JSON list of C-alpha atoms in Angstrom, two decimals:
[
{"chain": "A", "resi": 410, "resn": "UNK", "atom": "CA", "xyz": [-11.80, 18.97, -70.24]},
{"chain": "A", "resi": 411, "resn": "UNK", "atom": "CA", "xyz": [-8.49, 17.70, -68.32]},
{"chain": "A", "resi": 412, "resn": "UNK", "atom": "CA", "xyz": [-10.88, 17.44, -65.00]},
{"chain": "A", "resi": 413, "resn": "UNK", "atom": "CA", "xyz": [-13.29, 15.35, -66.57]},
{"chain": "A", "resi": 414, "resn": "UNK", "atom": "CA", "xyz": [-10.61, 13.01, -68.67]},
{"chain": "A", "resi": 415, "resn": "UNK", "atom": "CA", "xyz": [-8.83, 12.80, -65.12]},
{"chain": "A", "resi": 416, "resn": "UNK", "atom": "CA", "xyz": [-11.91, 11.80, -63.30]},
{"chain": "A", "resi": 417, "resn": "UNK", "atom": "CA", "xyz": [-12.55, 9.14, -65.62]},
{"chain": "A", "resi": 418, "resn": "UNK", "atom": "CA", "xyz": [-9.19, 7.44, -65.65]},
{"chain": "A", "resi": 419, "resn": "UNK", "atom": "CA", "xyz": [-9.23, 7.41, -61.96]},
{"chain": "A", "resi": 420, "resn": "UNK", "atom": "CA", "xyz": [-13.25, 5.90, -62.12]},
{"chain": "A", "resi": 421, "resn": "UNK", "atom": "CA", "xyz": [-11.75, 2.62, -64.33]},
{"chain": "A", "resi": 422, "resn": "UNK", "atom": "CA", "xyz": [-8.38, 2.32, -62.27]},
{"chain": "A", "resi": 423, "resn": "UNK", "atom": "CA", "xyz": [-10.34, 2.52, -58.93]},
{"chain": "A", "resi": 424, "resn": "UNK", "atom": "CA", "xyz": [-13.08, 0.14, -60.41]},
{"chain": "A", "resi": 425, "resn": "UNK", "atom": "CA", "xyz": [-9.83, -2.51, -61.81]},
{"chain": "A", "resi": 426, "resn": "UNK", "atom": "CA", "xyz": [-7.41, -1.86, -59.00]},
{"chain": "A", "resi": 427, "resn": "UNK", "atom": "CA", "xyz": [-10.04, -1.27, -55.82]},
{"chain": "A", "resi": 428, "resn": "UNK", "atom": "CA", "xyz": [-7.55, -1.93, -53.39]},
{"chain": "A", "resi": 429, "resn": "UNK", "atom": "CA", "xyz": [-5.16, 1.04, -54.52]},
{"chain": "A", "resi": 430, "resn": "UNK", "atom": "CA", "xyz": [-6.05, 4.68, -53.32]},
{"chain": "A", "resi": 431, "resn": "UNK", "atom": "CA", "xyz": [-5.76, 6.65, -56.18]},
{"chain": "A", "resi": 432, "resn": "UNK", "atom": "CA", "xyz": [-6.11, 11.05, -56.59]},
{"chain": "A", "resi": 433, "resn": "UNK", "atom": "CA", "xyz": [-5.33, 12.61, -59.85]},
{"chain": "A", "resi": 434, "resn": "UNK", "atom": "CA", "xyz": [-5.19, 16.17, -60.31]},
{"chain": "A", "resi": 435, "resn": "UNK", "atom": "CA", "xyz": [-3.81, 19.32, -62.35]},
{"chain": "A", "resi": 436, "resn": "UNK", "atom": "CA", "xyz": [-2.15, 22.62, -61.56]},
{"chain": "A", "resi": 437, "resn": "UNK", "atom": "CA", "xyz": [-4.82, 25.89, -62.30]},
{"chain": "A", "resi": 438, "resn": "UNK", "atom": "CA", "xyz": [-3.33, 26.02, -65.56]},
{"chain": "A", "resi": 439, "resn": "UNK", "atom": "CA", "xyz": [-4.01, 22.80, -66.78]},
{"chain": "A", "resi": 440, "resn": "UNK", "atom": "CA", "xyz": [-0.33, 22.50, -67.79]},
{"chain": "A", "resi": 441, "resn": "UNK", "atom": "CA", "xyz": [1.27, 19.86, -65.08]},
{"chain": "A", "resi": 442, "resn": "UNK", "atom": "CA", "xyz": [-0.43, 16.71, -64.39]},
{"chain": "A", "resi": 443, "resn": "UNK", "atom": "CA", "xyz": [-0.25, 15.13, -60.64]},
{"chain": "A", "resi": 444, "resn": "UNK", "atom": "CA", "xyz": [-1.46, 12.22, -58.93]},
{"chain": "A", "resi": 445, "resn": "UNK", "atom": "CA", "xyz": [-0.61, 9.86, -55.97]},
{"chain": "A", "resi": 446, "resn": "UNK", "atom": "CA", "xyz": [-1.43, 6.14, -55.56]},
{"chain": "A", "resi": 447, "resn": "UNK", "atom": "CA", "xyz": [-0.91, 3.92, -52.57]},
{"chain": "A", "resi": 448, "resn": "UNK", "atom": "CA", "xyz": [-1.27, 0.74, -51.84]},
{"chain": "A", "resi": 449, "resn": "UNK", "atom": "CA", "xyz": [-0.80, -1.23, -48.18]},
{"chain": "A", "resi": 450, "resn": "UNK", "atom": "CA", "xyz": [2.83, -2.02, -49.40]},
{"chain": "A", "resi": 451, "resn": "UNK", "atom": "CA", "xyz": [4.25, 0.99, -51.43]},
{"chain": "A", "resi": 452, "resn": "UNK", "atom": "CA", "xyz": [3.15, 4.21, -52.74]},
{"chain": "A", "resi": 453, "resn": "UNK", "atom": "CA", "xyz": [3.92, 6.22, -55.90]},
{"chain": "A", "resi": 454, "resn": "UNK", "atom": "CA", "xyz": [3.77, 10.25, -56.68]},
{"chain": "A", "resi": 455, "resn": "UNK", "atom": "CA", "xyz": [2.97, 11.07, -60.21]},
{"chain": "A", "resi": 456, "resn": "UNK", "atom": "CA", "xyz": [3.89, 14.20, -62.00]},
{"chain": "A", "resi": 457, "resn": "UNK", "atom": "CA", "xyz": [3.59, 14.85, -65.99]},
{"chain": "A", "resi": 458, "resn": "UNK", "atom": "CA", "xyz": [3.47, 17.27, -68.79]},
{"chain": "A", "resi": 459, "resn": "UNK", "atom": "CA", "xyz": [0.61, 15.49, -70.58]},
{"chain": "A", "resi": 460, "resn": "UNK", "atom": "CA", "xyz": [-1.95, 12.94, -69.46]},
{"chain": "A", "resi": 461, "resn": "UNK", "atom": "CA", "xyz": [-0.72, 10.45, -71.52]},
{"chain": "A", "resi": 462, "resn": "UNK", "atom": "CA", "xyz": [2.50, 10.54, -69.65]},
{"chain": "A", "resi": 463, "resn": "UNK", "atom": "CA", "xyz": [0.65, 10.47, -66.27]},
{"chain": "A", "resi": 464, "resn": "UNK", "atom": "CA", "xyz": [-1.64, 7.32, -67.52]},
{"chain": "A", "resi": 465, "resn": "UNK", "atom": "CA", "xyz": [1.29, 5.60, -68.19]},
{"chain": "A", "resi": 466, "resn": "UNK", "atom": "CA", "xyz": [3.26, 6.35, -64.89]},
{"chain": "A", "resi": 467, "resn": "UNK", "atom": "CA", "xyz": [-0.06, 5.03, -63.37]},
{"chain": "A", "resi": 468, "resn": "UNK", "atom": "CA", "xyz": [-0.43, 1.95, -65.55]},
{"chain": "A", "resi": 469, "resn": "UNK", "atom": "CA", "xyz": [3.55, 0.99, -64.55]},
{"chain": "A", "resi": 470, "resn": "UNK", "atom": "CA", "xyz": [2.57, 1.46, -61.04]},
{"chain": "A", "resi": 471, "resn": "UNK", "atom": "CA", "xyz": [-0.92, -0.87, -61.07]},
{"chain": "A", "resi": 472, "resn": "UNK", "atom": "CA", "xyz": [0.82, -3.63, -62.91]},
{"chain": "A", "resi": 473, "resn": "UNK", "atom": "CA", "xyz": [2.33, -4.86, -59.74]},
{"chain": "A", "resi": 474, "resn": "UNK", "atom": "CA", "xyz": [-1.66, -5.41, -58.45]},
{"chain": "A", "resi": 475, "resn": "UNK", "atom": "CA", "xyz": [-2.87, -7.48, -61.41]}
]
């Protein structure tokens, strides 16, 4: 369930944001939350308890690229 929830966050930010390389990804236990997203100025590491918490790391990040 997390796998497919994360692959379809990263699908809409990669389709608003297509300039920013963007992975998302969760320990075997499904109980941390990771991700990393670069763009050509800065980057950003994620890490969260929840994907809520992770979406909105993310969102603060992509912001800066509307």
């Amino acid at each position: 369930m997390a796998l497919t929830e994360l692959e379809e966050i990263k699908k809409y930010w990669t389709y608003k944001y297509p300039r920013v390389d963007i992975r998302l990804w969760s320990n075997e236990y499904g109980t941390k939350y990771f991700g990393q997203m670069n763009s050509y100025k800065t980057g950003l590491d994620l890490e969260a308890d929840t994907i809520g918490e992770l979406i909105n790391q993310g969102e603060s990040f992509l912001r800066k690229y509307k």
